[in-house]
């Protein structure tokens, strides 16, 4: 048994015999200890350039070491150095175990390296193999279970895996989605969450708070893949079963899970984030993060900061804030003033338009709002509607109408008969940030009058509604929140029975000539 | 026997009448039907009823009918009265007698009398023997007879009618007496009559002889006349003799004339030739009507949506489709994409004529007054090319109708060249004909697929392509064959696809598209549905793909040139001002989508955007509808030209950004380039590829864009100046122009525009009246006066149609009849039961009586026997 020497020999490799029967080797090794040195062949192939070989080798390793772990053929306890072991006083059996344990460690190292491999298949098989090792290790721990507080769990291995998955240079989202399957196991999830926190803390401290987009996106994807259980009784799926004191195990308690989750997120959000990440987090915040935190109010700082950023991020922060205000009694001063100032022309053009207006509708549905505030909102929305696309207009007009319906004293905006004959300038001040001072109540919604001349027939019809007293029934805006231009177009494109196609009666002779030609004035055929 | 029943009848009648009055007066017999209301003037039949009488009547009737039937039941033997017509009430008694007599006679002619020859019956007519009458063989014409009949001799009258007046009689009687006295004294009446008959027969014979003689004479005379006639004809052909036949011919001629006139096609009243003024007026009226229609659609009135499809017809259209081959000559045609050149020699002449004309038109390059049928005309005139070609050479092919925007000078030019054409020497014409020998064929099969169309048009000049499409269209006119409509409808789609392809080629062949526009327009006028649908699908697909891109990336690339062309074509083919139109509304939505979602990243993008803006302005120019995206884009474009973006106060709407990589697209690299700039029209192809070498060129291009943009802003200002929120809409542009893009940095033509815009914006009124609801029509109060409805027919159901009333009446009648029948049947069965009962009782009584009788006789027998016994004992 001369491992070192053998290793060198094998490193030269019988490279020609590529098609190595891995299964045969594994069986040989397992059958008798004589062939133990063949493990080098496998490890060598594990480092090969060829992906196929690597994947086969990974499988072989997996099988080999899992069986060894099951047989308890790996050295348990504090591992002595390899050279020491040879020299030292060990029985041949123990020597074999030490040797194999070293090979096992080598294998794990290589596999961890493979987590940074270029091809996804290699990464994936390495990950699977490692997780199998972890499972086996959990059942047959390699450490001595001496003291009573110790719960057997392959922490080092999982930590190393997490550490390697959260690469700073590669986008590992695919691998992470594979890893999600292991996160279903409650104990793995628990430990992974704490490892993530540690990892983020170390990495970010090292970078001194600078933004690391790839790393942060990896962390974010991993964290997003954590599906928290909602009830204690759901905690049943464990990788490692603790024979004793299972109840005391932190990984078996929902409360501890929540705390770990909370700490993980807070630890992550503490650092500066790239803008796109901000948006992504805010999009999922209200339904996949806040409910699983033990103290959601801890998010207040983050949310208020986001709300103050402005633009789309503010719009998104609104949702989280709403949850906090609504369910956790958050008192937010000048909330409506800020909401009022969020209304900008871009509101109608951003992706999260539907979500924003859904929330705004909720906020403004309270009947205890002062009239001036509602009027200010209505007037501002109407003013902004002058720049809005038809899809937004079809939503915002009913929105304004609903405001007026809920607050009948706002009706003066569309109906003020007492001073009918007097001409006046619009007293509304668009630039005023305080809705109390913008004189919206003294104004009228002339903008909607303008929109009666809108080119789209549906918008024009909707705007016509202000000509007559409105019905009591509120319009349901949820249907029109996410209407797209194409859907709008389809209304006209749909073939109906009675549709006729009126024609232009003016004869067309040329592309760029004709009555009222504008294009021809500025462009020529060329 | 005849008298007895009559007497009885009379007595019966008297008794009955008596009984009737008695009954009517008997209060126990009378039942009075009480009436609920007494209605004046109404006569009621049923106020008094006689139940006893009617019951007895009914019983009597039953006895006559039902009882008889009952008694006849199960009896198969019958006594049948076979007397002829005995029970036929319709037959008159005389007829009955006659027929019976005839039958009797027939019976007499039975077997027994077959050989009985002697018995001959003389047939008579009013007493005279028919045989004798038949002997009169009087062949004399009726005329002659009447002549003779007029002469009634006294003798005749005397003999026939017994002498007439007394004087005459006396005379004859006197004569008679003389005769009696002179000759045979005693002449019985019999003899006298015989004598008379002999005399008359003699006279008759004489008359016959005379007549025969006269006939012979006339025949002779005729023959003489004929011999002379020949001489007479030579002398005086038109003498009195000729008159007769002429007179006879005259009516015939007249008849013929009448008939001819009758059958002759009536001359149709034709419309009078219209003077140019009238034509112009008519045209104007038509346009006014169309314009009114357009305005109605613009206002969005839904009612009576312009269903009447306007069929485009030229003034000279004969409305008879198009017959191409009048002369049945073979024409050059495409076969599998190649033309059959072998037949060229045959077609030489035609082609020469045609192509010559084409050349003429091409040389002018001008839209002439023309119409759909010109091609047709040309083909028809091909035979006599020499005469027609000079005039027609110009009016060939170019445009479908008089284009209104035709410039005057162009027309003059055209007319001058026309004169030139006329003076062209013969040789020149020849040369041209030679050159144009290998010209286009006249018939084309309609393409079945898009590939076919492409093959068909491949390699031709734009003008020829147009010609091919025009001819294809005419050869496949829907009135010529059943499937043509479908073919042409397909052609519309293919043509649109082809245009798109032309636009996507590099460099884009916009000239060809331009040429094809009139054809597409004509096809569209024929098949609005097909054109609309294909345009809809194009727009739908483009919008769908753009929407998908937006979904994925959040923004999209500007549409390619073909979409721009499609949008322009849409504006040409369909009315853009409609409140809702199945094609133009989606097209506007598409424009709006592109103006909001497409990022401007280069001058090319900006050019596309400006093209779209131009289109948008065109779309809304008539209806003056508000298009926010247009204003947004224009203000964004102006913002691109601002040098220092840092200064606050600008409000920019997506897709533009306040700052960024592409926000300086229109900033001039060198302000000196203003001076050398002159306004030029931008090429449409610049939306696809743009190569600007020097900075100066770039700057000039930028200035061009800016000038376009400013012009569009100006147009928008004019369009929207009536909107209530005009100032707020143009506020961003105003601040941009007045603060950040001051005029001194711009070249002078732009300065002008700049100041005009600012003036237009600031001149708009900023004050408005407050909004109020529209005044509602007051709802009338409820009225409490009774509603008076005229009732014309009392007691009848109103408000139903005649059929309903009839149905109702029949139903009622049926019900009544049904009830009556039921009642009758019940009464019948009751009557029968009663009869049966009485029968049984009668039978029983009879039996009882018989039994009693038997018993009685037995008793007497017994008594007698006992008495005998007692006697014996004694």
PDB file of C-alpha atoms in Angstrom, chain A residues 344-351 353 379-380 382-391 393 404 411-428 430-431 440-462 464-470 482-526, chain B residues 287 290-291 294 297 302 305-307 310 312 367 399-401 403-405 508 510-511 513-515 517-518 521 524-525 528-529 532-533 536 539-541 543-544 547 551 554 565 568-569 571-576 578-583 585-586 588-590 592-593 596-597 607 610-611 614-615 617-618 620-629 632 651-654 679-686 707-708 711-712 715 723-726 728-729 766-776:
ATOM      1  CA  UNK A 344     -45.801  61.932 -12.306  1.00  0.00           C
ATOM      2  CA  UNK A 345     -46.203  61.485 -16.027  1.00  0.00           C
ATOM      3  CA  UNK A 346     -44.088  58.365 -15.879  1.00  0.00           C
ATOM      4  CA  UNK A 347     -46.654  56.689 -13.641  1.00  0.00           C
ATOM      5  CA  UNK A 348     -48.665  55.809 -16.700  1.00  0.00           C
ATOM      6  CA  UNK A 349     -45.737  54.346 -18.553  1.00  0.00           C
ATOM      7  CA  UNK A 350     -43.977  52.153 -16.029  1.00  0.00           C
ATOM      8  CA  UNK A 351     -44.355  48.422 -15.822  1.00  0.00           C
ATOM      9  CA  UNK A 353     -48.667  50.769 -13.350  1.00  0.00           C
ATOM     10  CA  UNK A 379     -57.181  66.898 -10.437  1.00  0.00           C
ATOM     11  CA  UNK A 380     -53.596  65.768 -10.590  1.00  0.00           C
ATOM     12  CA  UNK A 382     -56.634  64.347 -14.726  1.00  0.00           C
ATOM     13  CA  UNK A 383     -53.781  66.683 -15.536  1.00  0.00           C
ATOM     14  CA  UNK A 384     -51.412  63.787 -15.975  1.00  0.00           C
ATOM     15  CA  UNK A 385     -53.947  62.038 -18.147  1.00  0.00           C
ATOM     16  CA  UNK A 386     -53.135  64.613 -20.801  1.00  0.00           C
ATOM     17  CA  UNK A 387     -49.928  62.732 -21.439  1.00  0.00           C
ATOM     18  CA  UNK A 388     -51.172  59.214 -20.908  1.00  0.00           C
ATOM     19  CA  UNK A 389     -51.569  56.457 -23.486  1.00  0.00           C
ATOM     20  CA  UNK A 390     -55.084  55.135 -24.117  1.00  0.00           C
ATOM     21  CA  UNK A 391     -54.574  52.002 -22.048  1.00  0.00           C
ATOM     22  CA  UNK A 393     -56.646  56.528 -19.808  1.00  0.00           C
ATOM     23  CA  UNK A 404     -65.802  61.564  -7.119  1.00  0.00           C
ATOM     24  CA  UNK A 411     -68.648  66.683  -7.481  1.00  0.00           C
ATOM     25  CA  UNK A 412     -67.895  70.379  -7.797  1.00  0.00           C
ATOM     26  CA  UNK A 413     -64.975  69.293  -9.933  1.00  0.00           C
ATOM     27  CA  UNK A 414     -67.311  68.336 -12.704  1.00  0.00           C
ATOM     28  CA  UNK A 415     -70.418  70.254 -11.788  1.00  0.00           C
ATOM     29  CA  UNK A 416     -70.445  73.741 -10.347  1.00  0.00           C
ATOM     30  CA  UNK A 417     -73.499  75.474 -11.698  1.00  0.00           C
ATOM     31  CA  UNK A 418     -73.587  78.514  -9.424  1.00  0.00           C
ATOM     32  CA  UNK A 419     -70.871  80.407 -11.229  1.00  0.00           C
ATOM     33  CA  UNK A 420     -71.598  79.169 -14.654  1.00  0.00           C
ATOM     34  CA  UNK A 421     -70.987  82.240 -16.713  1.00  0.00           C
ATOM     35  CA  UNK A 422     -67.781  83.478 -15.267  1.00  0.00           C
ATOM     36  CA  UNK A 423     -64.579  82.724 -17.089  1.00  0.00           C
ATOM     37  CA  UNK A 424     -61.628  81.787 -15.022  1.00  0.00           C
ATOM     38  CA  UNK A 425     -58.146  80.459 -15.295  1.00  0.00           C
ATOM     39  CA  UNK A 426     -57.358  77.111 -13.850  1.00  0.00           C
ATOM     40  CA  UNK A 427     -56.525  77.881 -10.211  1.00  0.00           C
ATOM     41  CA  UNK A 428     -54.872  74.520  -9.722  1.00  0.00           C
ATOM     42  CA  UNK A 430     -49.469  71.627 -10.541  1.00  0.00           C
ATOM     43  CA  UNK A 431     -46.076  72.385  -9.022  1.00  0.00           C
ATOM     44  CA  UNK A 440     -57.753  71.641  -6.615  1.00  0.00           C
ATOM     45  CA  UNK A 441     -61.234  72.091  -5.167  1.00  0.00           C
ATOM     46  CA  UNK A 442     -61.589  75.464  -6.831  1.00  0.00           C
ATOM     47  CA  UNK A 443     -60.803  74.021 -10.188  1.00  0.00           C
ATOM     48  CA  UNK A 444     -62.742  71.919 -12.646  1.00  0.00           C
ATOM     49  CA  UNK A 445     -61.683  68.853 -14.575  1.00  0.00           C
ATOM     50  CA  UNK A 446     -61.271  70.570 -17.917  1.00  0.00           C
ATOM     51  CA  UNK A 447     -58.740  67.943 -18.822  1.00  0.00           C
ATOM     52  CA  UNK A 448     -61.467  65.354 -19.078  1.00  0.00           C
ATOM     53  CA  UNK A 449     -63.381  67.717 -21.253  1.00  0.00           C
ATOM     54  CA  UNK A 450     -60.308  67.794 -23.466  1.00  0.00           C
ATOM     55  CA  UNK A 451     -60.155  64.040 -23.503  1.00  0.00           C
ATOM     56  CA  UNK A 452     -63.611  63.932 -24.977  1.00  0.00           C
ATOM     57  CA  UNK A 453     -61.771  64.722 -28.169  1.00  0.00           C
ATOM     58  CA  UNK A 454     -59.372  61.828 -27.691  1.00  0.00           C
ATOM     59  CA  UNK A 455     -58.718  59.801 -30.784  1.00  0.00           C
ATOM     60  CA  UNK A 456     -59.668  56.480 -29.304  1.00  0.00           C
ATOM     61  CA  UNK A 457     -63.420  55.976 -29.298  1.00  0.00           C
ATOM     62  CA  UNK A 458     -63.517  54.148 -25.972  1.00  0.00           C
ATOM     63  CA  UNK A 459     -61.570  56.869 -24.212  1.00  0.00           C
ATOM     64  CA  UNK A 460     -63.735  59.554 -25.741  1.00  0.00           C
ATOM     65  CA  UNK A 461     -66.842  57.723 -24.627  1.00  0.00           C
ATOM     66  CA  UNK A 462     -65.473  57.287 -21.124  1.00  0.00           C
ATOM     67  CA  UNK A 464     -68.222  61.818 -22.112  1.00  0.00           C
ATOM     68  CA  UNK A 465     -69.560  60.493 -18.835  1.00  0.00           C
ATOM     69  CA  UNK A 466     -68.876  63.781 -17.066  1.00  0.00           C
ATOM     70  CA  UNK A 467     -71.511  65.460 -19.156  1.00  0.00           C
ATOM     71  CA  UNK A 468     -74.256  63.792 -17.215  1.00  0.00           C
ATOM     72  CA  UNK A 469     -74.690  63.049 -13.524  1.00  0.00           C
ATOM     73  CA  UNK A 470     -72.851  59.890 -12.642  1.00  0.00           C
ATOM     74  CA  UNK A 482     -53.681  45.484 -16.937  1.00  0.00           C
ATOM     75  CA  UNK A 483     -55.216  46.121 -20.317  1.00  0.00           C
ATOM     76  CA  UNK A 484     -52.657  46.246 -23.093  1.00  0.00           C
ATOM     77  CA  UNK A 485     -52.631  48.120 -26.356  1.00  0.00           C
ATOM     78  CA  UNK A 486     -52.987  44.918 -28.262  1.00  0.00           C
ATOM     79  CA  UNK A 487     -56.081  43.919 -26.347  1.00  0.00           C
ATOM     80  CA  UNK A 488     -57.475  47.329 -27.063  1.00  0.00           C
ATOM     81  CA  UNK A 489     -56.666  46.892 -30.698  1.00  0.00           C
ATOM     82  CA  UNK A 490     -58.279  43.498 -30.809  1.00  0.00           C
ATOM     83  CA  UNK A 491     -61.604  45.033 -29.947  1.00  0.00           C
ATOM     84  CA  UNK A 492     -61.590  46.547 -33.393  1.00  0.00           C
ATOM     85  CA  UNK A 493     -59.819  43.730 -35.148  1.00  0.00           C
ATOM     86  CA  UNK A 494     -62.265  41.083 -34.057  1.00  0.00           C
ATOM     87  CA  UNK A 495     -64.377  40.058 -36.992  1.00  0.00           C
ATOM     88  CA  UNK A 496     -68.005  40.815 -36.334  1.00  0.00           C
ATOM     89  CA  UNK A 497     -70.999  40.243 -38.503  1.00  0.00           C
ATOM     90  CA  UNK A 498     -72.167  43.727 -39.113  1.00  0.00           C
ATOM     91  CA  UNK A 499     -68.808  45.345 -39.537  1.00  0.00           C
ATOM     92  CA  UNK A 500     -68.500  47.295 -42.709  1.00  0.00           C
ATOM     93  CA  UNK A 501     -65.432  49.018 -43.982  1.00  0.00           C
ATOM     94  CA  UNK A 502     -66.148  52.598 -44.957  1.00  0.00           C
ATOM     95  CA  UNK A 503     -63.741  53.796 -47.587  1.00  0.00           C
ATOM     96  CA  UNK A 504     -61.901  56.952 -48.318  1.00  0.00           C
ATOM     97  CA  UNK A 505     -63.695  58.671 -51.129  1.00  0.00           C
ATOM     98  CA  UNK A 506     -60.840  60.825 -52.168  1.00  0.00           C
ATOM     99  CA  UNK A 507     -58.963  59.033 -54.874  1.00  0.00           C
ATOM    100  CA  UNK A 508     -55.439  58.085 -54.003  1.00  0.00           C
ATOM    101  CA  UNK A 509     -53.006  58.383 -56.832  1.00  0.00           C
ATOM    102  CA  UNK A 510     -49.692  58.688 -55.062  1.00  0.00           C
ATOM    103  CA  UNK A 511     -48.152  57.672 -51.851  1.00  0.00           C
ATOM    104  CA  UNK A 512     -47.184  61.108 -50.749  1.00  0.00           C
ATOM    105  CA  UNK A 513     -49.695  63.331 -52.422  1.00  0.00           C
ATOM    106  CA  UNK A 514     -53.202  64.226 -51.533  1.00  0.00           C
ATOM    107  CA  UNK A 515     -55.297  66.586 -49.545  1.00  0.00           C
ATOM    108  CA  UNK A 516     -53.865  67.408 -46.145  1.00  0.00           C
ATOM    109  CA  UNK A 517     -50.641  65.662 -46.886  1.00  0.00           C
ATOM    110  CA  UNK A 518     -48.146  66.131 -44.088  1.00  0.00           C
ATOM    111  CA  UNK A 519     -45.727  63.316 -44.674  1.00  0.00           C
ATOM    112  CA  UNK A 520     -45.060  64.491 -48.202  1.00  0.00           C
ATOM    113  CA  UNK A 521     -44.102  67.923 -46.962  1.00  0.00           C
ATOM    114  CA  UNK A 522     -41.203  66.629 -45.003  1.00  0.00           C
ATOM    115  CA  UNK A 523     -40.244  63.385 -46.603  1.00  0.00           C
ATOM    116  CA  UNK A 524     -39.580  62.208 -50.080  1.00  0.00           C
ATOM    117  CA  UNK A 525     -39.614  58.823 -51.732  1.00  0.00           C
ATOM    118  CA  UNK A 526     -36.073  57.653 -51.631  1.00  0.00           C
TER     119      UNK A 526
ATOM    120  CA  UNK B 287     -68.539  65.084 -52.742  1.00  0.00           C
ATOM    121  CA  UNK B 290     -69.672  61.881 -49.046  1.00  0.00           C
ATOM    122  CA  UNK B 291     -68.270  64.573 -46.843  1.00  0.00           C
ATOM    123  CA  UNK B 294     -67.731  61.228 -43.277  1.00  0.00           C
ATOM    124  CA  UNK B 297     -69.044  58.861 -38.941  1.00  0.00           C
ATOM    125  CA  UNK B 302     -73.813  54.613 -34.985  1.00  0.00           C
ATOM    126  CA  UNK B 305     -73.643  52.866 -40.575  1.00  0.00           C
ATOM    127  CA  UNK B 306     -72.627  53.606 -44.115  1.00  0.00           C
ATOM    128  CA  UNK B 307     -73.639  50.254 -45.438  1.00  0.00           C
ATOM    129  CA  UNK B 310     -69.490  53.017 -52.764  1.00  0.00           C
ATOM    130  CA  UNK B 312     -66.023  53.306 -57.715  1.00  0.00           C
ATOM    131  CA  UNK B 367     -51.904  61.883 -64.794  1.00  0.00           C
ATOM    132  CA  UNK B 399     -54.745  57.418 -63.158  1.00  0.00           C
ATOM    133  CA  UNK B 400     -58.169  56.213 -62.382  1.00  0.00           C
ATOM    134  CA  UNK B 401     -59.830  59.531 -62.214  1.00  0.00           C
ATOM    135  CA  UNK B 403     -56.858  63.951 -59.752  1.00  0.00           C
ATOM    136  CA  UNK B 404     -57.900  67.142 -58.193  1.00  0.00           C
ATOM    137  CA  UNK B 405     -54.570  68.287 -57.083  1.00  0.00           C
ATOM    138  CA  UNK B 508     -36.557  50.322 -50.639  1.00  0.00           C
ATOM    139  CA  UNK B 510     -40.777  53.248 -52.876  1.00  0.00           C
ATOM    140  CA  UNK B 511     -41.263  54.446 -56.434  1.00  0.00           C
ATOM    141  CA  UNK B 513     -45.139  51.369 -54.338  1.00  0.00           C
ATOM    142  CA  UNK B 514     -46.092  54.833 -55.404  1.00  0.00           C
ATOM    143  CA  UNK B 515     -47.044  53.544 -58.820  1.00  0.00           C
ATOM    144  CA  UNK B 517     -51.136  52.930 -55.145  1.00  0.00           C
ATOM    145  CA  UNK B 518     -53.888  53.739 -57.686  1.00  0.00           C
ATOM    146  CA  UNK B 521     -57.042  52.017 -54.332  1.00  0.00           C
ATOM    147  CA  UNK B 524     -59.902  48.464 -52.389  1.00  0.00           C
ATOM    148  CA  UNK B 525     -62.916  50.303 -53.687  1.00  0.00           C
ATOM    149  CA  UNK B 528     -63.409  46.960 -49.048  1.00  0.00           C
ATOM    150  CA  UNK B 529     -63.835  43.886 -46.927  1.00  0.00           C
ATOM    151  CA  UNK B 532     -59.760  45.928 -44.654  1.00  0.00           C
ATOM    152  CA  UNK B 533     -59.211  42.438 -43.405  1.00  0.00           C
ATOM    153  CA  UNK B 536     -56.190  44.481 -40.085  1.00  0.00           C
ATOM    154  CA  UNK B 539     -51.600  45.733 -38.125  1.00  0.00           C
ATOM    155  CA  UNK B 540     -52.606  43.044 -35.670  1.00  0.00           C
ATOM    156  CA  UNK B 541     -49.472  41.005 -36.291  1.00  0.00           C
ATOM    157  CA  UNK B 543     -48.848  45.157 -32.806  1.00  0.00           C
ATOM    158  CA  UNK B 544     -48.705  41.680 -31.385  1.00  0.00           C
ATOM    159  CA  UNK B 547     -46.364  43.968 -27.535  1.00  0.00           C
ATOM    160  CA  UNK B 551     -43.303  42.460 -22.479  1.00  0.00           C
ATOM    161  CA  UNK B 554     -39.803  46.851 -21.593  1.00  0.00           C
ATOM    162  CA  UNK B 565     -45.782  52.423 -45.624  1.00  0.00           C
ATOM    163  CA  UNK B 568     -49.589  55.597 -44.852  1.00  0.00           C
ATOM    164  CA  UNK B 569     -51.525  53.337 -47.225  1.00  0.00           C
ATOM    165  CA  UNK B 571     -54.619  56.592 -44.441  1.00  0.00           C
ATOM    166  CA  UNK B 572     -54.982  56.640 -48.208  1.00  0.00           C
ATOM    167  CA  UNK B 573     -57.481  53.815 -48.417  1.00  0.00           C
ATOM    168  CA  UNK B 574     -59.640  54.346 -45.383  1.00  0.00           C
ATOM    169  CA  UNK B 575     -61.129  57.429 -43.811  1.00  0.00           C
ATOM    170  CA  UNK B 576     -59.055  58.495 -40.864  1.00  0.00           C
ATOM    171  CA  UNK B 578     -64.190  58.124 -38.358  1.00  0.00           C
ATOM    172  CA  UNK B 579     -65.117  57.972 -34.732  1.00  0.00           C
ATOM    173  CA  UNK B 580     -64.509  54.258 -34.856  1.00  0.00           C
ATOM    174  CA  UNK B 581     -63.220  52.475 -37.878  1.00  0.00           C
ATOM    175  CA  UNK B 582     -62.176  48.822 -37.999  1.00  0.00           C
ATOM    176  CA  UNK B 583     -58.896  49.662 -39.689  1.00  0.00           C
ATOM    177  CA  UNK B 585     -58.605  52.952 -35.149  1.00  0.00           C
ATOM    178  CA  UNK B 586     -56.184  50.048 -34.723  1.00  0.00           C
ATOM    179  CA  UNK B 588     -53.842  54.907 -34.697  1.00  0.00           C
ATOM    180  CA  UNK B 589     -53.424  52.674 -31.686  1.00  0.00           C
ATOM    181  CA  UNK B 590     -50.401  51.149 -33.321  1.00  0.00           C
ATOM    182  CA  UNK B 592     -49.569  55.487 -30.339  1.00  0.00           C
ATOM    183  CA  UNK B 593     -47.970  52.252 -29.174  1.00  0.00           C
ATOM    184  CA  UNK B 596     -44.781  55.449 -26.396  1.00  0.00           C
ATOM    185  CA  UNK B 597     -42.817  52.233 -26.339  1.00  0.00           C
ATOM    186  CA  UNK B 607     -36.607  59.794 -38.365  1.00  0.00           C
ATOM    187  CA  UNK B 610     -40.990  61.810 -37.063  1.00  0.00           C
ATOM    188  CA  UNK B 611     -42.555  59.842 -39.913  1.00  0.00           C
ATOM    189  CA  UNK B 614     -46.409  63.091 -39.563  1.00  0.00           C
ATOM    190  CA  UNK B 615     -48.756  60.175 -40.057  1.00  0.00           C
ATOM    191  CA  UNK B 617     -50.965  64.468 -37.669  1.00  0.00           C
ATOM    192  CA  UNK B 618     -52.451  63.333 -40.965  1.00  0.00           C
ATOM    193  CA  UNK B 620     -56.175  63.475 -36.883  1.00  0.00           C
ATOM    194  CA  UNK B 621     -55.998  66.470 -39.180  1.00  0.00           C
ATOM    195  CA  UNK B 622     -59.652  66.256 -40.181  1.00  0.00           C
ATOM    196  CA  UNK B 623     -61.207  65.076 -36.972  1.00  0.00           C
ATOM    197  CA  UNK B 624     -58.912  67.201 -34.771  1.00  0.00           C
ATOM    198  CA  UNK B 625     -58.813  64.479 -32.229  1.00  0.00           C
ATOM    199  CA  UNK B 626     -56.390  64.711 -29.373  1.00  0.00           C
ATOM    200  CA  UNK B 627     -53.376  62.403 -29.528  1.00  0.00           C
ATOM    201  CA  UNK B 628     -51.321  62.834 -26.344  1.00  0.00           C
ATOM    202  CA  UNK B 629     -48.535  60.559 -27.544  1.00  0.00           C
ATOM    203  CA  UNK B 632     -45.205  63.801 -25.902  1.00  0.00           C
ATOM    204  CA  UNK B 651     -41.050  67.460 -17.913  1.00  0.00           C
ATOM    205  CA  UNK B 652     -40.238  64.596 -20.201  1.00  0.00           C
ATOM    206  CA  UNK B 653     -42.540  61.699 -20.780  1.00  0.00           C
ATOM    207  CA  UNK B 654     -41.280  58.228 -21.578  1.00  0.00           C
ATOM    208  CA  UNK B 679     -34.374  72.882 -45.626  1.00  0.00           C
ATOM    209  CA  UNK B 680     -34.549  69.587 -47.481  1.00  0.00           C
ATOM    210  CA  UNK B 681     -37.030  66.815 -47.489  1.00  0.00           C
ATOM    211  CA  UNK B 682     -35.809  63.819 -45.606  1.00  0.00           C
ATOM    212  CA  UNK B 683     -35.709  60.537 -47.483  1.00  0.00           C
ATOM    213  CA  UNK B 684     -38.020  57.851 -46.165  1.00  0.00           C
ATOM    214  CA  UNK B 685     -35.264  55.304 -46.475  1.00  0.00           C
ATOM    215  CA  UNK B 686     -33.414  57.152 -43.736  1.00  0.00           C
ATOM    216  CA  UNK B 707     -37.454  71.805 -38.648  1.00  0.00           C
ATOM    217  CA  UNK B 708     -39.820  68.898 -39.302  1.00  0.00           C
ATOM    218  CA  UNK B 711     -43.483  72.316 -38.264  1.00  0.00           C
ATOM    219  CA  UNK B 712     -45.415  69.433 -36.754  1.00  0.00           C
ATOM    220  CA  UNK B 715     -49.627  72.075 -37.027  1.00  0.00           C
ATOM    221  CA  UNK B 723     -59.167  72.186 -26.716  1.00  0.00           C
ATOM    222  CA  UNK B 724     -59.899  73.422 -23.220  1.00  0.00           C
ATOM    223  CA  UNK B 725     -56.567  72.276 -21.860  1.00  0.00           C
ATOM    224  CA  UNK B 726     -54.598  73.632 -24.767  1.00  0.00           C
ATOM    225  CA  UNK B 728     -51.520  72.741 -20.296  1.00  0.00           C
ATOM    226  CA  UNK B 729     -50.939  70.362 -23.147  1.00  0.00           C
ATOM    227  CA  UNK B 766     -56.619  80.442 -20.721  1.00  0.00           C
ATOM    228  CA  UNK B 767     -59.972  81.044 -19.151  1.00  0.00           C
ATOM    229  CA  UNK B 768     -62.828  78.642 -19.277  1.00  0.00           C
ATOM    230  CA  UNK B 769     -66.272  78.344 -17.908  1.00  0.00           C
ATOM    231  CA  UNK B 770     -66.772  75.895 -15.157  1.00  0.00           C
ATOM    232  CA  UNK B 771     -67.915  72.432 -15.953  1.00  0.00           C
ATOM    233  CA  UNK B 772     -71.564  71.716 -15.479  1.00  0.00           C
ATOM    234  CA  UNK B 773     -73.666  68.767 -16.424  1.00  0.00           C
ATOM    235  CA  UNK B 774     -75.598  68.995 -19.571  1.00  0.00           C
ATOM    236  CA  UNK B 775     -79.077  70.231 -19.011  1.00  0.00           C
ATOM    237  CA  UNK B 776     -81.457  67.372 -18.859  1.00  0.00           C
TER     238      UNK B 776
END
